[in-house]
Coordinates of N, CA and C in Angstrom, one line a residue:
X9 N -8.2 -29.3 3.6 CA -8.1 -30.2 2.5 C -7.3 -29.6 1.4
X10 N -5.6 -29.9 1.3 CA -5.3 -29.6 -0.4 C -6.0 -29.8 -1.3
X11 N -5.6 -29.0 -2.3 CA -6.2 -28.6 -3.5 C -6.2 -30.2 -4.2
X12 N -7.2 -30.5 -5.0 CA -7.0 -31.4 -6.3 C -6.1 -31.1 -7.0
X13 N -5.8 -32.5 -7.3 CA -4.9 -32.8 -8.5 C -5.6 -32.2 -9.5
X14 N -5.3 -32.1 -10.9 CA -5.8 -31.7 -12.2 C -6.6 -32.6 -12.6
X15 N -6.4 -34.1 -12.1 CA -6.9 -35.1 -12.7 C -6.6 -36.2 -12.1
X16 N -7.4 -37.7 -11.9 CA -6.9 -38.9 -11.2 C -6.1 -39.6 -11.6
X17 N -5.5 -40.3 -10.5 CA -4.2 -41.0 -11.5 C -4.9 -42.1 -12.0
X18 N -3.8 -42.6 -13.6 CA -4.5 -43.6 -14.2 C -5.4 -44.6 -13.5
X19 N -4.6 -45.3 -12.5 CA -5.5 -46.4 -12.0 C -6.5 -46.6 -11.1
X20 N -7.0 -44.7 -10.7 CA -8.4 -44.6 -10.3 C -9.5 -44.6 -11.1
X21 N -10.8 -45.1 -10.2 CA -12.0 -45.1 -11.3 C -12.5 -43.9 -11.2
X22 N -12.9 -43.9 -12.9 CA -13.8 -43.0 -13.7 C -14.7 -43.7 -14.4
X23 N -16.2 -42.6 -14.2 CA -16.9 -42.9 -14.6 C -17.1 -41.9 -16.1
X24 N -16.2 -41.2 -15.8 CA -16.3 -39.7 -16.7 C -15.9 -39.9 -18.2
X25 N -14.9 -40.6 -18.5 CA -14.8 -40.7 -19.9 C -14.0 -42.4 -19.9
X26 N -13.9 -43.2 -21.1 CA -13.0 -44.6 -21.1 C -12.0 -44.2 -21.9
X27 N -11.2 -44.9 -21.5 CA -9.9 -44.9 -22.1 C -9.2 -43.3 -22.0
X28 N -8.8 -42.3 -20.7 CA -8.2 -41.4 -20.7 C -7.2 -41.9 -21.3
X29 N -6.4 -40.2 -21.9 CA -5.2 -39.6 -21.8 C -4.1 -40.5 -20.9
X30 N -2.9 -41.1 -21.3 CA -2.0 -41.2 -20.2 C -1.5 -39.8 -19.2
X31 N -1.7 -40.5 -18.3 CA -1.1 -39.5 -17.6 C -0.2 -38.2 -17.8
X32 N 1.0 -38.8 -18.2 CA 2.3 -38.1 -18.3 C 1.7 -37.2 -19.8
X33 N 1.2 -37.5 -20.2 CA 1.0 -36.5 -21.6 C -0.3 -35.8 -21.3
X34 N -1.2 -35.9 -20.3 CA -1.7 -34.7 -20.2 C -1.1 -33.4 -19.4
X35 N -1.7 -32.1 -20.4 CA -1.2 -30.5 -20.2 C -1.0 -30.5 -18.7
X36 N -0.1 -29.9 -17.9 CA 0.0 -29.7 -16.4 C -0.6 -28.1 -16.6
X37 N -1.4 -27.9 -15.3 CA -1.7 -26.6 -15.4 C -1.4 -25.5 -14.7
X38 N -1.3 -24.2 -15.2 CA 0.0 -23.4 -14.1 C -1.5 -22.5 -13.3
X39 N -0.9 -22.4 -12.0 CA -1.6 -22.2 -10.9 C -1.8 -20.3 -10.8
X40 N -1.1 -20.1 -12.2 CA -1.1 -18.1 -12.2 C -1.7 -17.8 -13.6
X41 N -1.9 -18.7 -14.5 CA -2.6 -19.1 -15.9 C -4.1 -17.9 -15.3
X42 N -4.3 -16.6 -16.3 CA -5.8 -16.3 -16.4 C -6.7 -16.9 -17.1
X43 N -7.8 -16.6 -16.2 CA -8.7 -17.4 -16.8 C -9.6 -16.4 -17.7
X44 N -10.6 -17.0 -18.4 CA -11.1 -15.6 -19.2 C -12.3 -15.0 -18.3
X45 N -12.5 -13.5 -18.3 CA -12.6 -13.2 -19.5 C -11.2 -11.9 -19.2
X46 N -10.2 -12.6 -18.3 CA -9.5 -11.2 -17.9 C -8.1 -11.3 -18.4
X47 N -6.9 -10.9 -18.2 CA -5.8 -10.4 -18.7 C -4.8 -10.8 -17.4
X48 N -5.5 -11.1 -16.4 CA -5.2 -11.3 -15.5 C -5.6 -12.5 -14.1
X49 N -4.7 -12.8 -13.4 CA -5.4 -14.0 -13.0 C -6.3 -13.5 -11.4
X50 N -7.7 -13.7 -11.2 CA -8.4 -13.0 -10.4 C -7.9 -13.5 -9.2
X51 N -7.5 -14.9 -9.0 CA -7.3 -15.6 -7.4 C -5.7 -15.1 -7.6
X52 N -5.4 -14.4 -7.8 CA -3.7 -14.5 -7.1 C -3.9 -13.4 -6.3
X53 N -2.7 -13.8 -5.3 CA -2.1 -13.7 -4.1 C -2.8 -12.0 -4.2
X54 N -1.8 -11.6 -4.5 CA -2.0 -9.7 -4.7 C -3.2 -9.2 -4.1
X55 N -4.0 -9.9 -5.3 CA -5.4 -9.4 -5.3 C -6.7 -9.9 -3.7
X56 N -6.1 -10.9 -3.6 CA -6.9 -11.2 -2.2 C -6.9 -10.9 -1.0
X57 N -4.8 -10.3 -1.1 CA -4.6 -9.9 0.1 C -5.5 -8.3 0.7
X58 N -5.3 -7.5 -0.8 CA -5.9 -6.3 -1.0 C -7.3 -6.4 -0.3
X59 N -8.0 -7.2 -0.5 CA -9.6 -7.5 -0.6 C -9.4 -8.0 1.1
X60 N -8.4 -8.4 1.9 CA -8.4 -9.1 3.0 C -8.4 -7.6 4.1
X61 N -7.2 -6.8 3.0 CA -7.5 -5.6 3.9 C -8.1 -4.4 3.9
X62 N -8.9 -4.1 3.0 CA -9.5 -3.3 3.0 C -10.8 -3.8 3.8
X63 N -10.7 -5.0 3.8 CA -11.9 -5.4 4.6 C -11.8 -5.2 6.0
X64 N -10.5 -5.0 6.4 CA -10.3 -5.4 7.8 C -11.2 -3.9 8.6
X65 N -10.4 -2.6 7.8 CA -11.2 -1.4 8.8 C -12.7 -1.7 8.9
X66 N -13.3 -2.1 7.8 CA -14.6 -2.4 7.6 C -15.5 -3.4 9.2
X67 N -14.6 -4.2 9.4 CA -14.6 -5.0 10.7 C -14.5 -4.2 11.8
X68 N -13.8 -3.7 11.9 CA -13.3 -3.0 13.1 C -14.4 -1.7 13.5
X69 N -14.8 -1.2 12.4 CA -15.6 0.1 12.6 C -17.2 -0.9 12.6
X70 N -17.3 -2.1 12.0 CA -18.7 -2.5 12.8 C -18.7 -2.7 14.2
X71 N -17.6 -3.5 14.7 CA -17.5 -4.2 16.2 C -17.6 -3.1 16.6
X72 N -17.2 -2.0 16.8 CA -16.9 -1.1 17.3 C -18.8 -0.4 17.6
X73 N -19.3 -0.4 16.4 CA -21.0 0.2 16.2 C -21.1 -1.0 17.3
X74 N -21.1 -1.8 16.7 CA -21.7 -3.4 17.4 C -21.6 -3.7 19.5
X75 N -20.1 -3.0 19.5 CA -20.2 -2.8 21.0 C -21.2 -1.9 21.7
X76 N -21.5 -0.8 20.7 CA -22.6 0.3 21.4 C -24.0 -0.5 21.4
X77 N -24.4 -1.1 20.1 CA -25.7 -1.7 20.7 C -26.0 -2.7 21.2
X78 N -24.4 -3.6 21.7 CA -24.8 -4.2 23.0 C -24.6 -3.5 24.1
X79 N -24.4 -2.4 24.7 CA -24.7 -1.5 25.6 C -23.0 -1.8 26.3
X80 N -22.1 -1.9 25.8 CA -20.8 -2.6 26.2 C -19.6 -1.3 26.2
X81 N -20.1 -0.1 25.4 CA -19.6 0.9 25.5 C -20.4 2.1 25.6
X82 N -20.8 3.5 26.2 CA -21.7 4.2 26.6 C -21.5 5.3 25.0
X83 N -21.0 5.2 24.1 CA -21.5 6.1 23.0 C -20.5 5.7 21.9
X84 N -21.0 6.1 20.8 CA -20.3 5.9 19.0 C -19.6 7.5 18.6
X85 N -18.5 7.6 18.0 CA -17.7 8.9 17.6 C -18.3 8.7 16.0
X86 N -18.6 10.4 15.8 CA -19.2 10.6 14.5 C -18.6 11.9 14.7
X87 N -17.3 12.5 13.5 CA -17.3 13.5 13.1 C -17.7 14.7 12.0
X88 N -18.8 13.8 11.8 CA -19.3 14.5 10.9 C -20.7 14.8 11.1
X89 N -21.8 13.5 11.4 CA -23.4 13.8 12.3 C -23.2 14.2 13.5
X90 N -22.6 13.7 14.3 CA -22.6 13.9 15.6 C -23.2 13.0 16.4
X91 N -24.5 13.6 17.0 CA -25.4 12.2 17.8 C -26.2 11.9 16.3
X92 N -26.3 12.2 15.4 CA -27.6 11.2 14.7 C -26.9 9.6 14.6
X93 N -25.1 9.5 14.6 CA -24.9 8.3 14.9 C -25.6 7.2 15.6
X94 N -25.7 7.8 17.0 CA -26.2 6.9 18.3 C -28.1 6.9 17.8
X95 N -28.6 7.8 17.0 CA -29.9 7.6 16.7 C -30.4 6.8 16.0
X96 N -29.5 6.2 14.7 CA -29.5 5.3 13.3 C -29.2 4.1 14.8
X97 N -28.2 4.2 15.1 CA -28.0 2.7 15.5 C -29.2 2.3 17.3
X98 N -30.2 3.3 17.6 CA -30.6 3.0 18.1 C -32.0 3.2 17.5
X99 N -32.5 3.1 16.6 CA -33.6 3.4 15.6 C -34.3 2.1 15.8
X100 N -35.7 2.3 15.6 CA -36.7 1.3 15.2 C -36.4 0.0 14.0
X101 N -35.7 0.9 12.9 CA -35.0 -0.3 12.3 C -34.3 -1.2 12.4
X102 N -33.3 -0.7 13.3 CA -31.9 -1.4 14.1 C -32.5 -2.3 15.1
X103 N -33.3 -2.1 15.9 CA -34.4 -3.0 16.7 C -34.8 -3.9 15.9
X104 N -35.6 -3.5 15.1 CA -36.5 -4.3 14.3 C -36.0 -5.5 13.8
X105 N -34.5 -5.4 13.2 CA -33.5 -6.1 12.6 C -32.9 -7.2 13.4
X106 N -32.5 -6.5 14.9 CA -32.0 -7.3 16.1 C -32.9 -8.2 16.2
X107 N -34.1 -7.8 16.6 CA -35.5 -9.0 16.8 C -35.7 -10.3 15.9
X108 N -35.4 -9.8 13.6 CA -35.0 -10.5 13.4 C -34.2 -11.4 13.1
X109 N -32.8 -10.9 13.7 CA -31.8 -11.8 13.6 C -30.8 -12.0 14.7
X110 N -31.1 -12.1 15.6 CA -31.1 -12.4 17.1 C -30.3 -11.7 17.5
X111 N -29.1 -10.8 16.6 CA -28.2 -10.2 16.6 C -27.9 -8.8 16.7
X112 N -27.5 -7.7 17.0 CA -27.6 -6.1 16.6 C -27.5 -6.4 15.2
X113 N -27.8 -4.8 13.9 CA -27.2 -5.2 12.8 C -25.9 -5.3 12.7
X114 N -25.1 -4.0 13.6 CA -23.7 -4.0 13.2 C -22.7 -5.1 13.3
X115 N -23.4 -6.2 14.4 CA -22.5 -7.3 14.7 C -22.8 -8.3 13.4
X116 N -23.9 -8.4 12.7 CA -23.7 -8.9 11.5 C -22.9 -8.5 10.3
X117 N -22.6 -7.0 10.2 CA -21.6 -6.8 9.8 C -20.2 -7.1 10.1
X118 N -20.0 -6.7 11.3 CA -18.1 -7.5 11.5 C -18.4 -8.8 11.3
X119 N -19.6 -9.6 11.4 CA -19.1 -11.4 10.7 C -19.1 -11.1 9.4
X120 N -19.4 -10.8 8.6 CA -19.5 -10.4 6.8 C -18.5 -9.9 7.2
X121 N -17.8 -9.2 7.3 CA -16.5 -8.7 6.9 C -15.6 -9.1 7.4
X122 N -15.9 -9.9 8.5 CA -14.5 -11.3 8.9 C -15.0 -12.3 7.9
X123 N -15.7 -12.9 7.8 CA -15.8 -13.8 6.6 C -15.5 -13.8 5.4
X124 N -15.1 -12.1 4.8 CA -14.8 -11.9 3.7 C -13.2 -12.2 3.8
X125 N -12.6 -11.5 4.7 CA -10.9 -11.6 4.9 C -10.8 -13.1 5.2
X126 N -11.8 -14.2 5.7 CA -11.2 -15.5 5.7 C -11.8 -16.1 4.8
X127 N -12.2 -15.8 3.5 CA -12.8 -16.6 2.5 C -11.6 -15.9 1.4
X128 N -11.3 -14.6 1.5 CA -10.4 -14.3 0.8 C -9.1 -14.8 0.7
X129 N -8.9 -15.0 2.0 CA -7.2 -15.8 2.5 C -7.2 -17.3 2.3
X130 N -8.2 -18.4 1.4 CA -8.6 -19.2 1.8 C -8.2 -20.0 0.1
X131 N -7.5 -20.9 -0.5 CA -7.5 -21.7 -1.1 C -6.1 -21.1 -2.1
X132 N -5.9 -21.8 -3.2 CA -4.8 -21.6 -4.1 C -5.1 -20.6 -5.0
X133 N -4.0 -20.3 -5.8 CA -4.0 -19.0 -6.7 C -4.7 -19.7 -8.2
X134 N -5.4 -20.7 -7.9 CA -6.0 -21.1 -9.2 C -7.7 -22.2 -8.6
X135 N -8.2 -21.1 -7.4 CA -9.1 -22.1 -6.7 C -10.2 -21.1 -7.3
X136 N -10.6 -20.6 -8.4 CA -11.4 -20.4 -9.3 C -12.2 -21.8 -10.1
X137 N -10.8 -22.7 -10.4 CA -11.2 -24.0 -10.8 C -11.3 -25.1 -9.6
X138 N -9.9 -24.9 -9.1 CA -10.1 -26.2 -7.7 C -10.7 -26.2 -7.2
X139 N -11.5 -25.1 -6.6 CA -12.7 -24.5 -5.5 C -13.5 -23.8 -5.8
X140 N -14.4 -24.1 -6.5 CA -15.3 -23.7 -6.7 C -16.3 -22.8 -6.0
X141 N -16.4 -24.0 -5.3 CA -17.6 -24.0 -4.1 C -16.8 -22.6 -3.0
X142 N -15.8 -22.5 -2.6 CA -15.1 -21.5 -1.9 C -15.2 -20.2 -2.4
X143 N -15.1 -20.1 -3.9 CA -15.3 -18.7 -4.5 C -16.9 -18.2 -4.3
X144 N -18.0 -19.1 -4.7 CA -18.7 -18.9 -4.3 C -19.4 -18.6 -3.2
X145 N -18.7 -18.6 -2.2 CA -19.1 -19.1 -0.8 C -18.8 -17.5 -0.7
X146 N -17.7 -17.0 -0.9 CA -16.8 -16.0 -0.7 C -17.7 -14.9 -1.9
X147 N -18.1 -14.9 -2.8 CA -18.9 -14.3 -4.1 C -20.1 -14.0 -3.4
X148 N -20.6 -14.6 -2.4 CA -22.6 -14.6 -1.6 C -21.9 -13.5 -0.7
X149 N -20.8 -14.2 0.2 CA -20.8 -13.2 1.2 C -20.4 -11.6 1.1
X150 N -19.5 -11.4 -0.4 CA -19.2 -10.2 -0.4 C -20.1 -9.4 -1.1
X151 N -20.2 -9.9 -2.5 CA -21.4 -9.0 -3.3 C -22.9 -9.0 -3.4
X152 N -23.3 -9.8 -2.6 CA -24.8 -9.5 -2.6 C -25.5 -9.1 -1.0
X153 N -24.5 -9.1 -0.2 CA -24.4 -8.9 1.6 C -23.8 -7.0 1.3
X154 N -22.6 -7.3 0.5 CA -22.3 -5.8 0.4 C -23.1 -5.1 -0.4
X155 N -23.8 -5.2 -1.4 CA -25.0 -4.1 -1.8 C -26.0 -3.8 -1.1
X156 N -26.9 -5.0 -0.4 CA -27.6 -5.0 0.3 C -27.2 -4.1 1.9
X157 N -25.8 -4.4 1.9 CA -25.6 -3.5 3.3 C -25.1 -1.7 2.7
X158 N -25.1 -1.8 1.6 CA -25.0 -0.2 1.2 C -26.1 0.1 1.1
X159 N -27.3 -0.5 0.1 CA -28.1 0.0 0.1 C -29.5 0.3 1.6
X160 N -29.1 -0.4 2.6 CA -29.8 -0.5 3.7 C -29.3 0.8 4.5
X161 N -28.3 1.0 4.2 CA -27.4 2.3 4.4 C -28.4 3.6 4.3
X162 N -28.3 3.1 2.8 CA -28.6 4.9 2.6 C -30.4 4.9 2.9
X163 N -31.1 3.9 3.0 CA -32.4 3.9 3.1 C -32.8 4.1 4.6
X164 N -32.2 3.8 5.2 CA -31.9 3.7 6.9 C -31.9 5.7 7.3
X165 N -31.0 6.2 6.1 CA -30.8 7.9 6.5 C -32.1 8.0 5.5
X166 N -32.8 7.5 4.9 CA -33.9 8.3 4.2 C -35.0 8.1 5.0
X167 N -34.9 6.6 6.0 CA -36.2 6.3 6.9 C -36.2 7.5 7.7
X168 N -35.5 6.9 8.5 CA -34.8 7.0 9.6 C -34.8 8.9 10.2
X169 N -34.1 9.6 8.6 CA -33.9 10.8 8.7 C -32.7 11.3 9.9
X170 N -32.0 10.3 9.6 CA -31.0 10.6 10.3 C -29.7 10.0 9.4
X171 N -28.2 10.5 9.6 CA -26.9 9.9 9.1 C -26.0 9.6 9.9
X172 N -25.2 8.5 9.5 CA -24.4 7.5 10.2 C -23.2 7.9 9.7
X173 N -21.7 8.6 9.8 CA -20.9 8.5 9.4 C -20.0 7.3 9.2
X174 N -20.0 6.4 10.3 CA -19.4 5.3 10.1 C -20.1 4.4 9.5
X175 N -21.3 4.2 9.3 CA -22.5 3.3 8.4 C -22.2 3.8 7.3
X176 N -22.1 4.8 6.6 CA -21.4 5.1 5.3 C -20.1 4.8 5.0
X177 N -19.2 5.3 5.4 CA -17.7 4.4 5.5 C -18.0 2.8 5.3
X178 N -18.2 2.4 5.9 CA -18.6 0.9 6.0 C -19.4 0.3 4.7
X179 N -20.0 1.0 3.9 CA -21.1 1.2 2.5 C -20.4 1.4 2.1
X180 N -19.1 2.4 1.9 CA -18.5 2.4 0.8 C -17.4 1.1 0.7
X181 N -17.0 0.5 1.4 CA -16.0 -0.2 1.7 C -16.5 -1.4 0.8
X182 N -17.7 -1.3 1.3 CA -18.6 -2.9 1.2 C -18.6 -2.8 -0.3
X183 N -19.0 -1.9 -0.9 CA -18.6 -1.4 -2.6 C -17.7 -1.4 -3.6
X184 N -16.5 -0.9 -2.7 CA -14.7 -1.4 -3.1 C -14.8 -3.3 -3.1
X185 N -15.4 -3.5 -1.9 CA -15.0 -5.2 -2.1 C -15.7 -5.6 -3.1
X186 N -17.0 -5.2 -3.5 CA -17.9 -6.1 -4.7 C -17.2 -5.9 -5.8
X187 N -16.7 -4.9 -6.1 CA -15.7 -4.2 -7.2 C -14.7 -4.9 -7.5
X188 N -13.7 -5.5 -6.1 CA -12.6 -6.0 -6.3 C -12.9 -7.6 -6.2
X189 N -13.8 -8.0 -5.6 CA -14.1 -9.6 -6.0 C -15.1 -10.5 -6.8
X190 N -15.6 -9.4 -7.8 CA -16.5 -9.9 -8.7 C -16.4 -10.6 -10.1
X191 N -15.1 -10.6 -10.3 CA -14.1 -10.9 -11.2 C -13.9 -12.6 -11.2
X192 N -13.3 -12.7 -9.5 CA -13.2 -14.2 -9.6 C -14.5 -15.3 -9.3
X193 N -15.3 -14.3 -9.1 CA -16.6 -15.4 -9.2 C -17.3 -15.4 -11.0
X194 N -16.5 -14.5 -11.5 CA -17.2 -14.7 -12.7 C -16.7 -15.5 -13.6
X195 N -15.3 -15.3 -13.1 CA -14.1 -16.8 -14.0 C -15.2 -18.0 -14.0
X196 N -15.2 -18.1 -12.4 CA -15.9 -19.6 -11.8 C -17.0 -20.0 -12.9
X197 N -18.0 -18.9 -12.8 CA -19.5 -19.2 -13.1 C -18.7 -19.5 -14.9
X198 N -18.2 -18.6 -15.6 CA -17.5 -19.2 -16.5 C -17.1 -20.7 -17.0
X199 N -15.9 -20.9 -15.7 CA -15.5 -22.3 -15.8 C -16.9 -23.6 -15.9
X200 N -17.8 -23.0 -14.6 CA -18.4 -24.0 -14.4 C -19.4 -24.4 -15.7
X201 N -19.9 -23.3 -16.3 CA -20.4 -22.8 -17.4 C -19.7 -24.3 -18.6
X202 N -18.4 -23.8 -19.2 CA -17.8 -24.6 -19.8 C -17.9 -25.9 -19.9
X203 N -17.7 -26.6 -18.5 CA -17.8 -28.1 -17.7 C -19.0 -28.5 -18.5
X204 N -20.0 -27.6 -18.0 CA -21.3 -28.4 -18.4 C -21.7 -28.4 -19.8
X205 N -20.9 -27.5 -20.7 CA -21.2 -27.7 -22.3 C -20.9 -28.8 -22.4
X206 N -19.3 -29.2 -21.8 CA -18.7 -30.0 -22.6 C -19.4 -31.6 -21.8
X207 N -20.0 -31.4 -21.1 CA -20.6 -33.2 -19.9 C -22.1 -33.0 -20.2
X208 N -22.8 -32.1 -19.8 CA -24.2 -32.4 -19.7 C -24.7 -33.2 -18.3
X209 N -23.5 -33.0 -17.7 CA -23.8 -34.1 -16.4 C -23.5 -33.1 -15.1
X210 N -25.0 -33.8 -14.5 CA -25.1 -33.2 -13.4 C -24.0 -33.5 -12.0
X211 N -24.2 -34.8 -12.6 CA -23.0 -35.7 -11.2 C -21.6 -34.9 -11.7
X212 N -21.1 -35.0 -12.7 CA -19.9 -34.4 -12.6 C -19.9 -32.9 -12.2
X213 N -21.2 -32.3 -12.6 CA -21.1 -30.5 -12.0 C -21.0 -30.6 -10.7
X214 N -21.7 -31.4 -9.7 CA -21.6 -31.5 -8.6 C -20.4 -32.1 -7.6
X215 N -19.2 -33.3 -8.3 CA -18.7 -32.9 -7.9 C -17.4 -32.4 -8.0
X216 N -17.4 -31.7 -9.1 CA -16.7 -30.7 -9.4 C -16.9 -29.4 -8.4
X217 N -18.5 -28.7 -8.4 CA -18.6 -27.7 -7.2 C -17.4 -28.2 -6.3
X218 N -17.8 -28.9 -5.4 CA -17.0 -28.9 -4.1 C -15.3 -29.3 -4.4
X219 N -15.0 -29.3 -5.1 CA -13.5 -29.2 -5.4 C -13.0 -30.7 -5.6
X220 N -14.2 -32.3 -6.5 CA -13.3 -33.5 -6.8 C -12.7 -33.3 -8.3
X221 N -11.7 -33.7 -8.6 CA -11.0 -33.8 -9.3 C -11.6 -34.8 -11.0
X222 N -11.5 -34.5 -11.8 CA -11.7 -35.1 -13.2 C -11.0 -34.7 -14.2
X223 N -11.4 -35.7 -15.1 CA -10.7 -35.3 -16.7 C -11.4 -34.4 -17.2
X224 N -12.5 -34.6 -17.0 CA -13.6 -33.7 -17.6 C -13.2 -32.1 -17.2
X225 N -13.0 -32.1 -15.7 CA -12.9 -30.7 -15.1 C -11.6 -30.4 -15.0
X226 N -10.6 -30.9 -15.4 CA -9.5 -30.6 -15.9 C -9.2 -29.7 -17.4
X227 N -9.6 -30.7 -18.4 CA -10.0 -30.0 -19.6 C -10.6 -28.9 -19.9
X228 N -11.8 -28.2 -19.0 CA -12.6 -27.4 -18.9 C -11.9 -26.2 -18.8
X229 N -10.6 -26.1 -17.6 CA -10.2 -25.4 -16.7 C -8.8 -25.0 -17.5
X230 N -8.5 -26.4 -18.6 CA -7.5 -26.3 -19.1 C -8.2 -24.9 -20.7
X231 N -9.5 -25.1 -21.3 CA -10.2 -24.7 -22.1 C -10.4 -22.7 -21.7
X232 N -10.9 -22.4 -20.4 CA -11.0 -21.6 -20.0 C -9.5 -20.8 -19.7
X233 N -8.4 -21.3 -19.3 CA -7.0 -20.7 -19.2 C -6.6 -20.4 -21.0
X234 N -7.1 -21.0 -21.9 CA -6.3 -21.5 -23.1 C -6.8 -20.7 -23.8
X235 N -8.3 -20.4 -24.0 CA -9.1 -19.5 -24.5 C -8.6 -18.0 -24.4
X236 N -8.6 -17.9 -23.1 CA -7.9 -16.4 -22.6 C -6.5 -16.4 -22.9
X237 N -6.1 -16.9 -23.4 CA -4.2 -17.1 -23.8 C -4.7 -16.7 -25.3
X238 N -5.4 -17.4 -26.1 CA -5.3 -17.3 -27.4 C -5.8 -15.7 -28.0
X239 N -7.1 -15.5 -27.0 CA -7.5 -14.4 -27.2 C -6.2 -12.6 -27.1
X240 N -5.5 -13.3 -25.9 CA -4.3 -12.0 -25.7 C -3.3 -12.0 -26.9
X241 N -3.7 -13.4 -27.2 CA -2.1 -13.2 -28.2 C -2.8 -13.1 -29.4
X242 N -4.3 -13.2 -29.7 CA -4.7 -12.2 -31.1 C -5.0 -10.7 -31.0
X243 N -5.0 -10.1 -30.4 CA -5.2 -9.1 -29.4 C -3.8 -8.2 -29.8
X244 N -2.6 -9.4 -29.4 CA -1.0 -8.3 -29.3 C -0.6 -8.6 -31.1
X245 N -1.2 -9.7 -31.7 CA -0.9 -9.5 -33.4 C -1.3 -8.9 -34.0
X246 N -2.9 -8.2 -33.8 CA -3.4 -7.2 -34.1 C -2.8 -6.1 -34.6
X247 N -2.6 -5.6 -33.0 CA -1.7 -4.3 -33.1 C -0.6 -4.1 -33.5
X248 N -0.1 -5.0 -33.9 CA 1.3 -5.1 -34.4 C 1.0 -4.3 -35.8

């Protein structure tokens, strides 16, 4: 589905406000505009591709764990523990985990970290506003999957009493991504934030989330870019 327009054309219904703006005189909005509270714009291109690939080793070194505890390869390389590798990933925990999620753990990891590179690669350089629902989608799977899979990490070598060289690799990675995509889910929670000062309405928050189009969430998005414009350029008069 393309992105929304900014706003519907005149002669669709709204319930959102009477008597819009003509068309042609409302602000068009540019698709590289930051949003606040940054200097920078979080969904562009640059920054997702980065986040697509640092994610990728991240993938590759779970499938890789994930082939050993479906029994599809006879052992895991650790230069650094050695066998406590094959011990963590054949641990009581790692069972315990399989049992409840029908899955080994590690293969839950290569999906989190394939779903990070395709939630990353996934909408326009201004789908902070358009897509809401996407950033967030993409916001669950990286930073609260990647803490939780760091910190299961290091508690796994405290259970366990054993270390995973590539289970840390993989923990730190998962760290780099919360770091580098935490930004654009905050624009969002921001934006969305805004919308509902200015409406009080739930129908339009809703469908706003999933990326429909309004005056209301137009202005909002136009409010959130404008703010962060005003703020840099009192910022560079300052220091003048």
């Amino acid at each position: 589905m393309p992105d929304p327009q900014p706003y519907p054309p005149p002669d669709s219904r709204s319930d959102l406000r009477s008597n819009p703006q003509p068309h042609a005189q409302r602000e068009q909005p540019s698709l590289q505009a930051p949003p606040q509270p940054w200097d920078y714009n979080p969904s562009k291109w640059s920054q997702r591709i980065i986040i697509a690939i640092v994610a990728l080793p991240a993938a590759v070194i779970a499938t890789y764990m994930g082939l050993y505890q479906w029994r599809l390869i006879g052992g895991v390389w650790d230069p650094v523990f050695g066998e406590q590798t094959i011990r963590v990933l054949d641990s009581d925990v790692s069972h315990r985990m399989a049992r409840w999620f029908l899955v080994p753990d590690a293969v839950l990891g290569a999906l989190a970290y394939l779903g990070d590179m395709i939630f990353a690669l996934a909408g326009s350089t201004r789908r902070w506003q358009y897509r809401p629902w996407l950033v967030m989608i993409f916001g669950l799977d990286v930073i609260p999957l990647g803490i939780v899979s760091a910190v299961l990490v290091v508690l796994q070598g405290a259970v366990v009493g054993q270390w995973c060289f590539l289970c840390l690799v993989t923990a730190v990675i998962s760290l780099i991504l919360v770091w580098l995509a935490y930004d654009e889910v905050w624009s969002t929670l921001i934006y969305l934030r805004r919308l509902w000062q200015r409406t009080h309405s739930w129908r339009i928050m809703w469908w706003t989330f999933w990326g429909y189009p309004s005056i209301e969430a137009h202005e909002a998005g136009q409010q959130v870019a404008r703010e962060r414009g005003t703020q840099r350029e009192n910022h560079v008069a300052k220091n003048r």
